[in-house]
Amino acid sequence: MSLEKVLIAPSILSADRMRLGEELDAIKDADLLHYDVMDGHFTPNLSFGTDTLKQIRKATNLPLDVHLMVSNPEEAVPWFLDAGSDIVTFHWEAQTHADRIINLIHSAGAKAGIALNPATPLNTLDYVLDEVDLVLLMSVNPGYGGQKFIPGILQKSRDLARMCREHGVNPILEIDGGINKDNVQEVVASGIRALVAGSAVFKGDRAANVTELRQAGERGLGKSA
Ligand code: DX5
Ligand code: ZN
């Protein structure tokens, strides 16, 4: 029996914004709350700022897993730290001073994550992998919920898991985009342990969707895909 855990991180981007309080209650048995910040520049879409995050902070006990899809992470990180983020993940593609941003996040006592778009190679992580607490692999091109999973990211995930073993580090490996109960077992078998899911959670019975995703993901533990 594997002692490893699979973490379910519902993405609030797909939630019914008119019933956000009820939506937060419906996913209270998840492990993380994934909060997608989009600036309409790094991504072709706009989403949330810090005001909504501050209200969500008061309305849930889930750790806030904040995904900054913004072109100015060095400027934006302090705003989202102040708003109560537990994890702040920025995009490699949006920065010039990754090490400084990681230190900034750590100095506030939060966990630092780095996100890679589907086409960004893993060797960009060579000199930050030992510093970060989380690596987020995008399995869609950022901007919208409900997109199709990019299958090639499975090999990228296996390569990342191997890279972590070679470095002797164990950051949370998270995947984001097109995750559902049909692909999650294979995704976990490839080395991922944190699963962002928006459209697969926020339709029908949210609580049951979280449970089914976790159970399907756990079937991938101990397997190598
Ligand atoms: C996309 C976001 C994802 C998205 C996931 O840019 O980063 O977190 O909300 O939604 P699904 O699970 O529907 O692909
Ligand atoms: Zn996201």
PDB file of N, CA and C and ligand atoms in Angstrom, residues 11 13 34-38 65-69 91 136 138 142 174-177 196, ligand 2:
ATOM      1  N   SER A  11      -9.523  24.083  -9.729  1.00  0.00           N
ATOM      2  CA  SER A  11      -9.248  25.437 -10.224  1.00  0.00           C
ATOM      3  C   SER A  11     -10.529  26.259 -10.208  1.00  0.00           C
ATOM      4  N   LEU A  13     -11.229  28.846 -11.494  1.00  0.00           N
ATOM      5  CA  LEU A  13     -11.550  29.516 -12.772  1.00  0.00           C
ATOM      6  C   LEU A  13     -12.824  28.933 -13.375  1.00  0.00           C
ATOM      7  N   HIS A  34      -6.792  25.950  -6.242  1.00  0.00           N
ATOM      8  CA  HIS A  34      -5.962  26.497  -7.317  1.00  0.00           C
ATOM      9  C   HIS A  34      -6.605  27.774  -7.822  1.00  0.00           C
ATOM     10  N   TYR A  35      -5.847  28.876  -7.732  1.00  0.00           N
ATOM     11  CA  TYR A  35      -6.389  30.204  -8.026  1.00  0.00           C
ATOM     12  C   TYR A  35      -5.642  30.762  -9.237  1.00  0.00           C
ATOM     13  N   ASP A  36      -6.345  30.808 -10.370  1.00  0.00           N
ATOM     14  CA  ASP A  36      -5.701  31.188 -11.635  1.00  0.00           C
ATOM     15  C   ASP A  36      -5.757  32.688 -11.856  1.00  0.00           C
ATOM     16  N   VAL A  37      -4.584  33.319 -11.822  1.00  0.00           N
ATOM     17  CA  VAL A  37      -4.516  34.760 -12.053  1.00  0.00           C
ATOM     18  C   VAL A  37      -4.037  34.993 -13.490  1.00  0.00           C
ATOM     19  N   MET A  38      -4.857  35.687 -14.276  1.00  0.00           N
ATOM     20  CA  MET A  38      -4.509  35.944 -15.679  1.00  0.00           C
ATOM     21  C   MET A  38      -4.577  37.442 -15.934  1.00  0.00           C
ATOM     22  N   ASP A  65      -3.277  27.844  -3.566  1.00  0.00           N
ATOM     23  CA  ASP A  65      -2.256  27.484  -4.578  1.00  0.00           C
ATOM     24  C   ASP A  65      -2.417  28.479  -5.729  1.00  0.00           C
ATOM     25  N   VAL A  66      -1.668  29.573  -5.674  1.00  0.00           N
ATOM     26  CA  VAL A  66      -1.911  30.701  -6.595  1.00  0.00           C
ATOM     27  C   VAL A  66      -1.008  30.590  -7.824  1.00  0.00           C
ATOM     28  N   HIS A  67      -1.629  30.562  -8.972  1.00  0.00           N
ATOM     29  CA  HIS A  67      -0.936  30.369 -10.256  1.00  0.00           C
ATOM     30  C   HIS A  67      -0.926  31.696 -10.996  1.00  0.00           C
ATOM     31  N   LEU A  68       0.239  32.350 -11.006  1.00  0.00           N
ATOM     32  CA  LEU A  68       0.351  33.677 -11.634  1.00  0.00           C
ATOM     33  C   LEU A  68       0.682  33.531 -13.105  1.00  0.00           C
ATOM     34  N   MET A  69      -0.329  33.760 -13.949  1.00  0.00           N
ATOM     35  CA  MET A  69      -0.098  33.809 -15.390  1.00  0.00           C
ATOM     36  C   MET A  69      -0.063  35.288 -15.781  1.00  0.00           C
ATOM     37  N   HIS A  91       5.529  31.904 -13.834  1.00  0.00           N
ATOM     38  CA  HIS A  91       5.951  31.257 -15.073  1.00  0.00           C
ATOM     39  C   HIS A  91       7.406  31.584 -15.412  1.00  0.00           C
ATOM     40  N   LEU A 136       5.165  23.238 -11.719  1.00  0.00           N
ATOM     41  CA  LEU A 136       3.857  23.082 -12.369  1.00  0.00           C
ATOM     42  C   LEU A 136       4.052  22.877 -13.872  1.00  0.00           C
ATOM     43  N   MET A 138       2.333  22.769 -17.360  1.00  0.00           N
ATOM     44  CA  MET A 138       1.088  23.078 -18.065  1.00  0.00           C
ATOM     45  C   MET A 138       0.849  21.994 -19.104  1.00  0.00           C
ATOM     46  N   PRO A 142      -1.865  28.077 -21.515  1.00  0.00           N
ATOM     47  CA  PRO A 142      -2.635  28.799 -20.493  1.00  0.00           C
ATOM     48  C   PRO A 142      -3.603  29.825 -21.067  1.00  0.00           C
ATOM     49  N   GLU A 174       3.219  19.181  -9.992  1.00  0.00           N
ATOM     50  CA  GLU A 174       1.806  19.506 -10.236  1.00  0.00           C
ATOM     51  C   GLU A 174       1.558  19.631 -11.732  1.00  0.00           C
ATOM     52  N   ILE A 175       0.374  19.268 -12.180  1.00  0.00           N
ATOM     53  CA  ILE A 175       0.019  19.361 -13.604  1.00  0.00           C
ATOM     54  C   ILE A 175      -1.281  20.144 -13.722  1.00  0.00           C
ATOM     55  N   ASP A 176      -1.443  20.834 -14.833  1.00  0.00           N
ATOM     56  CA  ASP A 176      -2.539  21.802 -14.927  1.00  0.00           C
ATOM     57  C   ASP A 176      -3.064  21.919 -16.349  1.00  0.00           C
ATOM     58  N   GLY A 177      -4.299  21.377 -16.518  1.00  0.00           N
ATOM     59  CA  GLY A 177      -4.931  21.578 -17.822  1.00  0.00           C
ATOM     60  C   GLY A 177      -5.433  20.282 -18.429  1.00  0.00           C
ATOM     61  N   VAL A 196      -4.304  19.678 -10.830  1.00  0.00           N
ATOM     62  CA  VAL A 196      -5.240  20.790 -10.964  1.00  0.00           C
ATOM     63  C   VAL A 196      -6.370  20.329 -11.878  1.00  0.00           C
TER      64      VAL A 196
HETATM   65 ZN    ZN B   2      -3.736  27.100 -13.357  1.00  0.00          ZN
END
